[in-house]
Tab-separated table of C-alpha atoms and ligand atoms in Angstrom:
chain	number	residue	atom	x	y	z
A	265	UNK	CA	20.600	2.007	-14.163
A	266	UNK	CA	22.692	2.339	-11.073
A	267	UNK	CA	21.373	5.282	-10.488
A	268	UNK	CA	17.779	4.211	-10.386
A	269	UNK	CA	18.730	1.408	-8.274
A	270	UNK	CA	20.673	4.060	-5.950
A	271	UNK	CA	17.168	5.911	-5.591
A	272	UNK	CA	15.077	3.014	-4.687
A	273	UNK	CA	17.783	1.742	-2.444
A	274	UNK	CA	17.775	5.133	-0.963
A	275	UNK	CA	13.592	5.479	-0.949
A	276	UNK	CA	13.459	1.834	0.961
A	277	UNK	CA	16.115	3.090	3.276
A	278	UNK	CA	14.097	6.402	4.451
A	279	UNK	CA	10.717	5.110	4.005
A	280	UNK	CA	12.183	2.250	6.314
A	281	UNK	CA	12.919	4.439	9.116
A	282	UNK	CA	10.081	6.537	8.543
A	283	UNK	CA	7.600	3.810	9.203
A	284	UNK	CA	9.501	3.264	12.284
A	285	UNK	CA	9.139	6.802	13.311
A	286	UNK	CA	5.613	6.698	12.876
A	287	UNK	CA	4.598	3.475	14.675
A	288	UNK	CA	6.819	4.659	17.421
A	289	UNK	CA	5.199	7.862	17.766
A	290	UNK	CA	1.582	6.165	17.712
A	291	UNK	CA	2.641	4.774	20.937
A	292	UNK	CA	2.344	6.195	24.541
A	293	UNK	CA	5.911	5.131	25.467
A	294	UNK	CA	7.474	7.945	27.179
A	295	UNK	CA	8.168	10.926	25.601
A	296	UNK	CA	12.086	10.855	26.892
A	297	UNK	CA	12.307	7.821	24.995
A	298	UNK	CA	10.746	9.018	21.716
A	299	UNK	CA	12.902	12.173	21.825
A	300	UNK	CA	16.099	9.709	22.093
A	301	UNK	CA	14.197	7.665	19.295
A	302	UNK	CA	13.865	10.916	17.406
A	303	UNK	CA	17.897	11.787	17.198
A	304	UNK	CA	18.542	8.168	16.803
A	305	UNK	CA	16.761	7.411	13.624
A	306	UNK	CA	18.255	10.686	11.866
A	307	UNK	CA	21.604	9.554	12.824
A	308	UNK	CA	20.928	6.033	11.044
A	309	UNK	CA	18.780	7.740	7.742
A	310	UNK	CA	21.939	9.944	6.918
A	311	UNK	CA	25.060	8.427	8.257
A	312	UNK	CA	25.073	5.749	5.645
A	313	UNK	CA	23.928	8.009	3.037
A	314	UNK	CA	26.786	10.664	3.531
A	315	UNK	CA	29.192	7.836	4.005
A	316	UNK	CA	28.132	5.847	0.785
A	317	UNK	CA	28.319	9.319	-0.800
A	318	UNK	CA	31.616	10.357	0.075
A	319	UNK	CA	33.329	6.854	-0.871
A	320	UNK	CA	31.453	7.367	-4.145
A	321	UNK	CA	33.124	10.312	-4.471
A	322	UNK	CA	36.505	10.241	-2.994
A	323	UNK	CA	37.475	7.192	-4.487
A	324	UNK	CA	38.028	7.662	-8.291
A	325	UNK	CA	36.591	5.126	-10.351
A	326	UNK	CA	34.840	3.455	-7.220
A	327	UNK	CA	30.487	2.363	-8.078
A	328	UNK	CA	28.100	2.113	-5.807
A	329	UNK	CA	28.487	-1.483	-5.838
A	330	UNK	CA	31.815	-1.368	-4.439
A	331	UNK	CA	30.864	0.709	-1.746
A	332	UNK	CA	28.368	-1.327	-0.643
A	333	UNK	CA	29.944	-5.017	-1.228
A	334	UNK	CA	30.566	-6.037	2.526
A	335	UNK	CA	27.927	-8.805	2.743
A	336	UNK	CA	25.386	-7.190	5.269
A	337	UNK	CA	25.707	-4.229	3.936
A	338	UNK	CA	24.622	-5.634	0.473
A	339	UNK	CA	21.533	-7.518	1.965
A	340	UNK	CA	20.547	-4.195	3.355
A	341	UNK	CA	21.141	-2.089	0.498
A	342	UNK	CA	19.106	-4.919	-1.416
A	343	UNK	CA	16.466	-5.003	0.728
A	344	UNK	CA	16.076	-1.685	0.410
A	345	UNK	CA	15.816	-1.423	-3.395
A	346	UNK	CA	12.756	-4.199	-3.106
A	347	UNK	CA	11.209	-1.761	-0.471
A	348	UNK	CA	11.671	1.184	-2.631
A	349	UNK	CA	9.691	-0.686	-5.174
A	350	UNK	CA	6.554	-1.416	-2.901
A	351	UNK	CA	6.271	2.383	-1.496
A	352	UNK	CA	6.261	3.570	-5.254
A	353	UNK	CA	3.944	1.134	-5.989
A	354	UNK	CA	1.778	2.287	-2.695
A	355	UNK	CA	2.410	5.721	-3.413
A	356	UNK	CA	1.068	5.128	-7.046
A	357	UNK	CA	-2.198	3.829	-6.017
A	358	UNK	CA	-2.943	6.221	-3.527
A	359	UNK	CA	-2.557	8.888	-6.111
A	360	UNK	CA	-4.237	7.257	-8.997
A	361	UNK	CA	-7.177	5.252	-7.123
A	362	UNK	CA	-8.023	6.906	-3.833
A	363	UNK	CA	-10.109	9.523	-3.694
A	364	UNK	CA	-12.648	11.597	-1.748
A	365	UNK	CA	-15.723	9.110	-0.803
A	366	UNK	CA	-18.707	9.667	-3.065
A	367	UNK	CA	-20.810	10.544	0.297
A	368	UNK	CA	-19.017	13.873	0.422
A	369	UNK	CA	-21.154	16.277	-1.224
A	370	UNK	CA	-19.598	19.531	-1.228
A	371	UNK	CA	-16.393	20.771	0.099
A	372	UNK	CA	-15.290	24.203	-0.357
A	373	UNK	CA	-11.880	25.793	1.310
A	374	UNK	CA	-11.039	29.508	2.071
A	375	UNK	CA	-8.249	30.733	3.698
A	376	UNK	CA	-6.877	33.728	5.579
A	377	UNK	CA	-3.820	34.519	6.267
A	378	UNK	CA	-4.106	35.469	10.046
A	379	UNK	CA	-0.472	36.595	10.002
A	380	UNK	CA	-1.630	39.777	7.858
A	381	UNK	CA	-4.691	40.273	9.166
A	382	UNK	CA	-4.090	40.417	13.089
A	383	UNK	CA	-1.739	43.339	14.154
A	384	UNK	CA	0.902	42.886	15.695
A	385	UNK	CA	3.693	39.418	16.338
A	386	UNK	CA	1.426	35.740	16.420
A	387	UNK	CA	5.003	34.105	17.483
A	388	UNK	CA	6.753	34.319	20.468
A	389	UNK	CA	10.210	32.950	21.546
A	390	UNK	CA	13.670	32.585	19.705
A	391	UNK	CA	13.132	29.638	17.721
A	392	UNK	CA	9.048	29.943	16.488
A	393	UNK	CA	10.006	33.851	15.524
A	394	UNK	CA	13.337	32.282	13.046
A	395	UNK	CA	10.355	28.975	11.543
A	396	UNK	CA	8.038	32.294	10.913
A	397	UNK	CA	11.099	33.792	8.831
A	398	UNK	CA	10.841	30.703	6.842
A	399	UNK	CA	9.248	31.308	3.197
A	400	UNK	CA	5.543	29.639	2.313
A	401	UNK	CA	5.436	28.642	5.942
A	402	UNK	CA	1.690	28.069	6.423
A	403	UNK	CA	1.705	27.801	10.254
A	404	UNK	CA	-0.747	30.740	10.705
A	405	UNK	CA	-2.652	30.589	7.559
A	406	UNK	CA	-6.474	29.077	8.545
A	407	UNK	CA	-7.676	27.176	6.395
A	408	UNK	CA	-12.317	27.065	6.756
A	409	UNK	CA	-13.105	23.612	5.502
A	410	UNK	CA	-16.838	23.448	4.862
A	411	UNK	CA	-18.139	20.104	3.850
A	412	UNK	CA	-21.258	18.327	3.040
A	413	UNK	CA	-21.340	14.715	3.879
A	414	UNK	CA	-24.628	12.126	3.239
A	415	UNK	CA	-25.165	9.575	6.453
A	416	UNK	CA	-27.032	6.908	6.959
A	417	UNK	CA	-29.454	8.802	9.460
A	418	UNK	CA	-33.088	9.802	10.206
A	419	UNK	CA	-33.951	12.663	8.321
A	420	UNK	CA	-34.802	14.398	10.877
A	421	UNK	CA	-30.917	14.968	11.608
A	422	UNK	CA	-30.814	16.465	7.956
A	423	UNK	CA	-29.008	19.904	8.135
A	424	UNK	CA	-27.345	19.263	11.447
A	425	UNK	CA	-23.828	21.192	11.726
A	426	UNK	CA	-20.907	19.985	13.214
A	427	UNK	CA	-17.936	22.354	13.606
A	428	UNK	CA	-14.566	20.227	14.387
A	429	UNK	CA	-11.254	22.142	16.106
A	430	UNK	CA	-8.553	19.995	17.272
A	431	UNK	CA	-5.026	20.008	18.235
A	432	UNK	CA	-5.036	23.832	19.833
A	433	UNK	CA	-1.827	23.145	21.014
A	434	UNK	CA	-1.684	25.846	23.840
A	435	UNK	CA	2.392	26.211	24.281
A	436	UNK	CA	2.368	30.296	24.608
A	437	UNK	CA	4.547	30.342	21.455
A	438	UNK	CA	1.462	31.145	19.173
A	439	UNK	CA	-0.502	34.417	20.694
A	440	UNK	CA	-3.834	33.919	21.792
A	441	UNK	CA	-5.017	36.635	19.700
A	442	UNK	CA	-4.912	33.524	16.782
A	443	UNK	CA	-7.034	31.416	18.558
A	444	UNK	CA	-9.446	33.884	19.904
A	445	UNK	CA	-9.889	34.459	16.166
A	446	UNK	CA	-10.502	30.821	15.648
A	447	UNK	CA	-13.255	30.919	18.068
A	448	UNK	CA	-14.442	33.545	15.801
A	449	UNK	CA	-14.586	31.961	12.965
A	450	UNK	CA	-15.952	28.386	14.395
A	451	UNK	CA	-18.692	30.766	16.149
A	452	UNK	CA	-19.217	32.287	12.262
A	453	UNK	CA	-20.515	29.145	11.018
A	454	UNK	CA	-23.296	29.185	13.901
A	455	UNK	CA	-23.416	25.160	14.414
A	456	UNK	CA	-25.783	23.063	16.122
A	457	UNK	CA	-22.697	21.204	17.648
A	458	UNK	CA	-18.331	21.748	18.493
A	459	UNK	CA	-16.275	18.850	18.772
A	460	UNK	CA	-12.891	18.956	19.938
A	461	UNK	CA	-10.415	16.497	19.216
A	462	UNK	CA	-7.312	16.634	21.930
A	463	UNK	CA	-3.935	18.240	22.392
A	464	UNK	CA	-5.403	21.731	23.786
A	465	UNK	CA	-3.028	22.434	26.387
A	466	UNK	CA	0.679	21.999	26.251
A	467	UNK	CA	1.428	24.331	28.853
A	468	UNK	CA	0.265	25.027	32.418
A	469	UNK	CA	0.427	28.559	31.951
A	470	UNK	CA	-1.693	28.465	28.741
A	471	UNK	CA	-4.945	26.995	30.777
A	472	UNK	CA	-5.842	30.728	31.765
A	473	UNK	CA	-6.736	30.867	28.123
A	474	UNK	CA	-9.387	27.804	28.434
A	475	UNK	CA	-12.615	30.491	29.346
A	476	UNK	CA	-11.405	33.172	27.079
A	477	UNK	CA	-11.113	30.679	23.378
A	478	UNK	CA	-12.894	27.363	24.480
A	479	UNK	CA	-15.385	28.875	26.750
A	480	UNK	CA	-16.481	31.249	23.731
A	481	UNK	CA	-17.472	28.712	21.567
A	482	UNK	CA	-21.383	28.548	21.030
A	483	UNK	CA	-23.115	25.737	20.363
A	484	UNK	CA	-26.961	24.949	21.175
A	485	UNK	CA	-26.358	20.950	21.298
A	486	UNK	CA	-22.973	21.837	23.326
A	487	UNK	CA	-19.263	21.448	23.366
A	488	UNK	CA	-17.634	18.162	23.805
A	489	UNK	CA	-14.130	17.336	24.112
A	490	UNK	CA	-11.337	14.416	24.795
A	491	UNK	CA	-8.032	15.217	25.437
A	492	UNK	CA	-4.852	14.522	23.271
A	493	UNK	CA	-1.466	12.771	23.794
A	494	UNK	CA	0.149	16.646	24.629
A	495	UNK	CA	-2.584	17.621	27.320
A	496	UNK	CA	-0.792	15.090	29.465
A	497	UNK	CA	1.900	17.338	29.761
A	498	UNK	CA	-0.213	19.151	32.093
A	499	UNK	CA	0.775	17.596	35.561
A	500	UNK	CA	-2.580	17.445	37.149
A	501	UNK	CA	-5.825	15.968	34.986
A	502	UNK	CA	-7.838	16.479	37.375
A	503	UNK	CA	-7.457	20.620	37.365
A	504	UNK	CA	-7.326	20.357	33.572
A	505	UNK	CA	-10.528	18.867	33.343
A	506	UNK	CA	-12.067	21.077	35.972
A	507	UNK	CA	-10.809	24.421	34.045
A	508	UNK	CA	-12.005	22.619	31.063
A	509	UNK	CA	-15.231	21.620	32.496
A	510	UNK	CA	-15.784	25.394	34.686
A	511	UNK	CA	-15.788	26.553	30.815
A	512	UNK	CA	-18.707	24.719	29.905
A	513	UNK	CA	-17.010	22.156	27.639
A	514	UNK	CA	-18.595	18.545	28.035
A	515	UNK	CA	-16.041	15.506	28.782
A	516	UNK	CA	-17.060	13.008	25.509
A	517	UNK	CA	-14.782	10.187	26.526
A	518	UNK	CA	-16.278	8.148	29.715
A	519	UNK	CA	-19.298	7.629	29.039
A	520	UNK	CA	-22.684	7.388	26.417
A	521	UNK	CA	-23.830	10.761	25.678
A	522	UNK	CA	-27.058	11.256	24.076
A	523	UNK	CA	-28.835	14.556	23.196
A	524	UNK	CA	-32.534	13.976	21.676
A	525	UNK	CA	-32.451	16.372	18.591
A	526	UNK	CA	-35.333	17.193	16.675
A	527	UNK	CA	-37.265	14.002	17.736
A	528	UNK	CA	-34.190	11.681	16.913
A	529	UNK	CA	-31.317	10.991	19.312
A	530	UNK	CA	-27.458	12.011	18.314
A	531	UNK	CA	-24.994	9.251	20.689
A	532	UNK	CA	-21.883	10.901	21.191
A	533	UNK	CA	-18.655	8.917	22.813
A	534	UNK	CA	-14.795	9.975	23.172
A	535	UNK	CA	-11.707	7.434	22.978
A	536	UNK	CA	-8.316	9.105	23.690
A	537	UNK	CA	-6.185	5.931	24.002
A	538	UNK	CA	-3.404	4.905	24.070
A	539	UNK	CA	-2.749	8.215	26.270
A	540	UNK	CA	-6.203	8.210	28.354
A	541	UNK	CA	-7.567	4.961	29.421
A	542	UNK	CA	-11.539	6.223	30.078
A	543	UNK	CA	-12.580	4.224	27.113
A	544	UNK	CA	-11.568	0.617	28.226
A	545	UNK	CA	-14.373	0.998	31.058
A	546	UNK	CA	-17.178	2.232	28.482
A	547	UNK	CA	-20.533	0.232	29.155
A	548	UNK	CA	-21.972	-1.764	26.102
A	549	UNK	CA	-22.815	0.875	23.333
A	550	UNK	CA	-26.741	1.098	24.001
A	551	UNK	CA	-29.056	0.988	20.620
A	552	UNK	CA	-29.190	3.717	18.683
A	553	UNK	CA	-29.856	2.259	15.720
A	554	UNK	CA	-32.558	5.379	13.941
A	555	UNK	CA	-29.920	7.856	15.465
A	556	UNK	CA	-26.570	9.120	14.648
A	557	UNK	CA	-23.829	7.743	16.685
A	558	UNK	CA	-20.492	10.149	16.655
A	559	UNK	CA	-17.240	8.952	17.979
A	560	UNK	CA	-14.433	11.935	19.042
A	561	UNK	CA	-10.702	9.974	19.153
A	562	UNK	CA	-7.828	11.633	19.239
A	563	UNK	CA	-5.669	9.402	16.745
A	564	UNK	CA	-7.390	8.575	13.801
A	565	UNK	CA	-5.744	4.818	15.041
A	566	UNK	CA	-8.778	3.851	17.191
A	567	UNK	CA	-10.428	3.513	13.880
A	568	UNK	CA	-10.576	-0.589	13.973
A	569	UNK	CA	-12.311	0.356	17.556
A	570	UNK	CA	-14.683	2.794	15.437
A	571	UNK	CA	-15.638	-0.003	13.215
A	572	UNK	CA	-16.447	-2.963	15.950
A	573	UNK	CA	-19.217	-0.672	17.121
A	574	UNK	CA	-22.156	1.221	15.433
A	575	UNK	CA	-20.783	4.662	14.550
A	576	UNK	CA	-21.837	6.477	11.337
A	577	UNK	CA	-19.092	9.623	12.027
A	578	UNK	CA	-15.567	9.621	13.679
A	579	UNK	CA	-13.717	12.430	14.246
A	580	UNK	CA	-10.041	12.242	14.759
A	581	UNK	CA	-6.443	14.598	14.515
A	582	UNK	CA	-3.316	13.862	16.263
A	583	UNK	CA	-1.338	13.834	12.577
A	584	UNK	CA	-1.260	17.378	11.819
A	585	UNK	CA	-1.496	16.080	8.339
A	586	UNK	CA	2.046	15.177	8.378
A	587	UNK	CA	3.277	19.090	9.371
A	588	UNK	CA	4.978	19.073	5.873
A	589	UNK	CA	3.482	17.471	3.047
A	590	UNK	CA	6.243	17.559	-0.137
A	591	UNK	CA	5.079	18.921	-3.585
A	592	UNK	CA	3.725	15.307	-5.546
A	593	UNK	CA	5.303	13.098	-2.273
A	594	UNK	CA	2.782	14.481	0.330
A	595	UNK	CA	3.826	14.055	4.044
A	596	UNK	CA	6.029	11.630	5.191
A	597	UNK	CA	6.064	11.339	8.964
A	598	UNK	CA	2.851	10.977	10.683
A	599	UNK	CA	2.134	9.586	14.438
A	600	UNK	CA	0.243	6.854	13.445
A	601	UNK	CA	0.218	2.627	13.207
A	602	UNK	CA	-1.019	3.623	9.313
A	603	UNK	CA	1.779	5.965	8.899
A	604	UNK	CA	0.716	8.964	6.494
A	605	UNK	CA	-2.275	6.510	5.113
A	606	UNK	CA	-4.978	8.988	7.501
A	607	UNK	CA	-2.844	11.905	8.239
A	608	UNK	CA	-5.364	14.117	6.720
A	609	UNK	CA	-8.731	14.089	4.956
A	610	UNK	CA	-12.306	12.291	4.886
A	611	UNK	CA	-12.443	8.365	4.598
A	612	UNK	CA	-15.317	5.719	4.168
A	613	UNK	CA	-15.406	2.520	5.720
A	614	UNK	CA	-18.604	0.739	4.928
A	615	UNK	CA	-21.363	3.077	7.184
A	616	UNK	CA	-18.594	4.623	9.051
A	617	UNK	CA	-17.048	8.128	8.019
A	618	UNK	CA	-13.755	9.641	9.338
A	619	UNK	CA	-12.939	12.844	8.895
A	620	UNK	CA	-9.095	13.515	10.413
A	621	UNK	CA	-8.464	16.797	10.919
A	622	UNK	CA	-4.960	18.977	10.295
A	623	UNK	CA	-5.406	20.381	13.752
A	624	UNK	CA	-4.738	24.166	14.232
A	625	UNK	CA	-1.588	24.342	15.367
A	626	UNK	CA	1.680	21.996	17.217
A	627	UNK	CA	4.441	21.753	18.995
A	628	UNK	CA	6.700	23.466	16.319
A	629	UNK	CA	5.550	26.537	14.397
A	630	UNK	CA	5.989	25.434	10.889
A	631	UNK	CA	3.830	23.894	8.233
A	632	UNK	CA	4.434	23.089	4.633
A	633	UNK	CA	1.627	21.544	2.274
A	634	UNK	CA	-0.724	21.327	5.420
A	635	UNK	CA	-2.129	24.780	6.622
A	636	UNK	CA	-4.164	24.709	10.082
A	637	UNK	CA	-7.544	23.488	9.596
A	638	UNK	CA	-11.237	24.751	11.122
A	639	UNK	CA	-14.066	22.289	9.830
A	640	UNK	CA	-17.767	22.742	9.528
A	641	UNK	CA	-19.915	19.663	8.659
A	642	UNK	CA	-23.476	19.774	7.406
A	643	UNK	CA	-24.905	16.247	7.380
A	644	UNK	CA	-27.399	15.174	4.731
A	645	UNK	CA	-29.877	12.388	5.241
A	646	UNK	CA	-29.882	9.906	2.563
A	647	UNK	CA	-33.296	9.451	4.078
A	648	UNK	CA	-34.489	12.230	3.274
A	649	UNK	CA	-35.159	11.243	-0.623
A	650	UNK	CA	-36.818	7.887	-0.019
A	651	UNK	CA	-40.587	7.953	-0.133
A	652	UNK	CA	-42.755	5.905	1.673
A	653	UNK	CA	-44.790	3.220	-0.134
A	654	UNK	CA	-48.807	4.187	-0.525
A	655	UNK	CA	-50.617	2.171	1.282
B	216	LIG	FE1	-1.336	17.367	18.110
């Protein structure tokens, strides 16, 4: 029994810290200050886990209990038993009861392991070159996520394809060679629109590669973009945007798009906040009401700001699914105010969809449980099937 209580204790204690992690890194505090966050949270996870250890230990005879019976230290070991209890209990029902919304169709996955197939090193630098060393790393392995998802929209719309890239990550440490072959593959699926979902440049030497991997991408309906919480890293917007822009890629965030598609009209918008402010100043959503109105946000957090206004489709990424997602746990860190709860995958919220995507590649060059992910949507009508009452 004390042993069980010594995991739960020990479950509350890192979930604890973990859901701090996560709603700090949600935030747009500076990213000094989440990098001092970052060291200071590991410190307090495994210092009293080591120390409650090695008094366990060294002390023959000692429990648990009488390592931990100073009165605050109780309360928090306590406290952190009943915690342990509700993320099991979360943790249960997210395995047992949630599950992919009954408006997804079809979904089919194929991967390729771009570390075999392109000659030649993907990683550069000391420390990506030792994380590619590391076995089942799945940092270069691209995953092609095709799914079918029914909308409420005109039927005219029926068939349209959306292809979905997002967190490019541009650092130099990955070659470009990888996400040339990206553009490939997105160009493969020939769809009718590309939406790109932030964090494309890290570094300012990296936006020479804007015309030769975004600039490729094909699209008859166009290319439309926001930026992501790492493209601020670049020090001047404005030249971002303009290489950006020079490459034919359409800013989403700002304002109302709307492209007039097969007789119906598709609204497209972009919301990149906390990090970009653009969509504060947005005018007053105009009707759209027999179209399909698609939102592009960076975090999959701006989904309460999704569901005030009239969108059928959000795309999001930001999480990376979590980087490392643990055999039966799943991830445990995610940037996000919902922690891990959207860190990857496709979610319903009455006539709203979100899809959040794993994002291609990040800051570090190691994955576990949550290869790089390319998407292609084909939308279904539920239109389509309803007949018309004979006069
Ligand atoms: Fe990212």
């Amino acid at each position: 029994m004390e042993w069980i209580i010594l995991i739960l204790g020990t479950i509350g204690h890192v979930g604890l810290w973990c859901v701090v992690f996560n709603r700090v890194h949600a935030t747009a505090f500076p990213r000094k200050f989440r990098k001092f966050s970052e060291k200071a949270i590991l410190v307090i996870v495994f210092a009293p886990l080591f120390w409650a250890f090695y008094l366990r230990i060294r002390i023959p005879g000692n429990t648990f209990a009488d390592v931990i019976s100073l009165p605050l230290i109780t309360y928090y070991y306590y406290g952190s038993v009943g915690l342990g209890c509700l993320f099991v209990v979360r943790w249960l029902y997210r395995k047992l009861f949630l599950k992919l919304p009954t408006n997804v169709l079809a979904s089919e996955t194929k991967r390729l392991n771009l570390k075999r197939e392109l000659n030649g090193p993907l990683l550069h630098g000391r420390l990506p070159k030792l994380l590619g060393l590391f076995p089942f790393n799945e940092a270069l392995l691209l995953t092609l996520q095709r799914m079918t998802v029914e909308l409420e929209m005109p039927a005219e719309l029926d068939g349209l394809k959306i292809c979905q890239l997002s967190d490019l990550h541009f650092t130099g440490e990955v070659d470009i060679r990888y996400f040339e072959r990206v553009v490939e593959e997105a160009n493969r699926f020939e769809p009718d629109l590309v939406v790109i979902t932030g964090d494309l440049v890290d570094h300012a030497k990296c936006i020479e590669w804007i015309p030769k991997t975004f600039g490729k991408l094909n699209a008859p309906l166009g290319v439309y973009y926001v930026l992501g919480n790492h493209d601020r890293r670049i020090q001047s917007e404005t030249f971002l945007r303009k290489n950006i822009h020079d490459s034919g890629l359409i800013q989403a965030s700002s304002r109302w798009h709307e492209i007039e598609h097969k007789g119906a009209t598709i609204q497209i918008t972009g919301n990149a906040l906390p990090w970009y402010r653009d969509a504060e100043q947005l005018p007053d959503q105009p009707d759209n009401k027999s179209g399909l109105s698609i939102l592009l946000s960076h975090s999959p957090d701006q989904l309460a700001w999704a569901r005030q206004r009239d969108f059928q489709l959000m795309f999001a990424g930001h999480t990376h699914g979590g980087q490392i997602a643990f055999p039966i746990i799943g991830p445990v860190v995610a940037p996000s105010k919902y922690g891990v709860g959207y860190s990857a995958g496709t979610f319903k919220f009455g006539k709203l969809t979100m899809h959040v995507s794993r994002g291609l590649s990040g800051d570090e060059t190691i994955r576990w449980g949550s290869p790089p992910e390319l998407g292609l949507f084909t939308l279904r009508s539920n239109q389509k099937h309803k007949t018309h009452p004979t006069p």
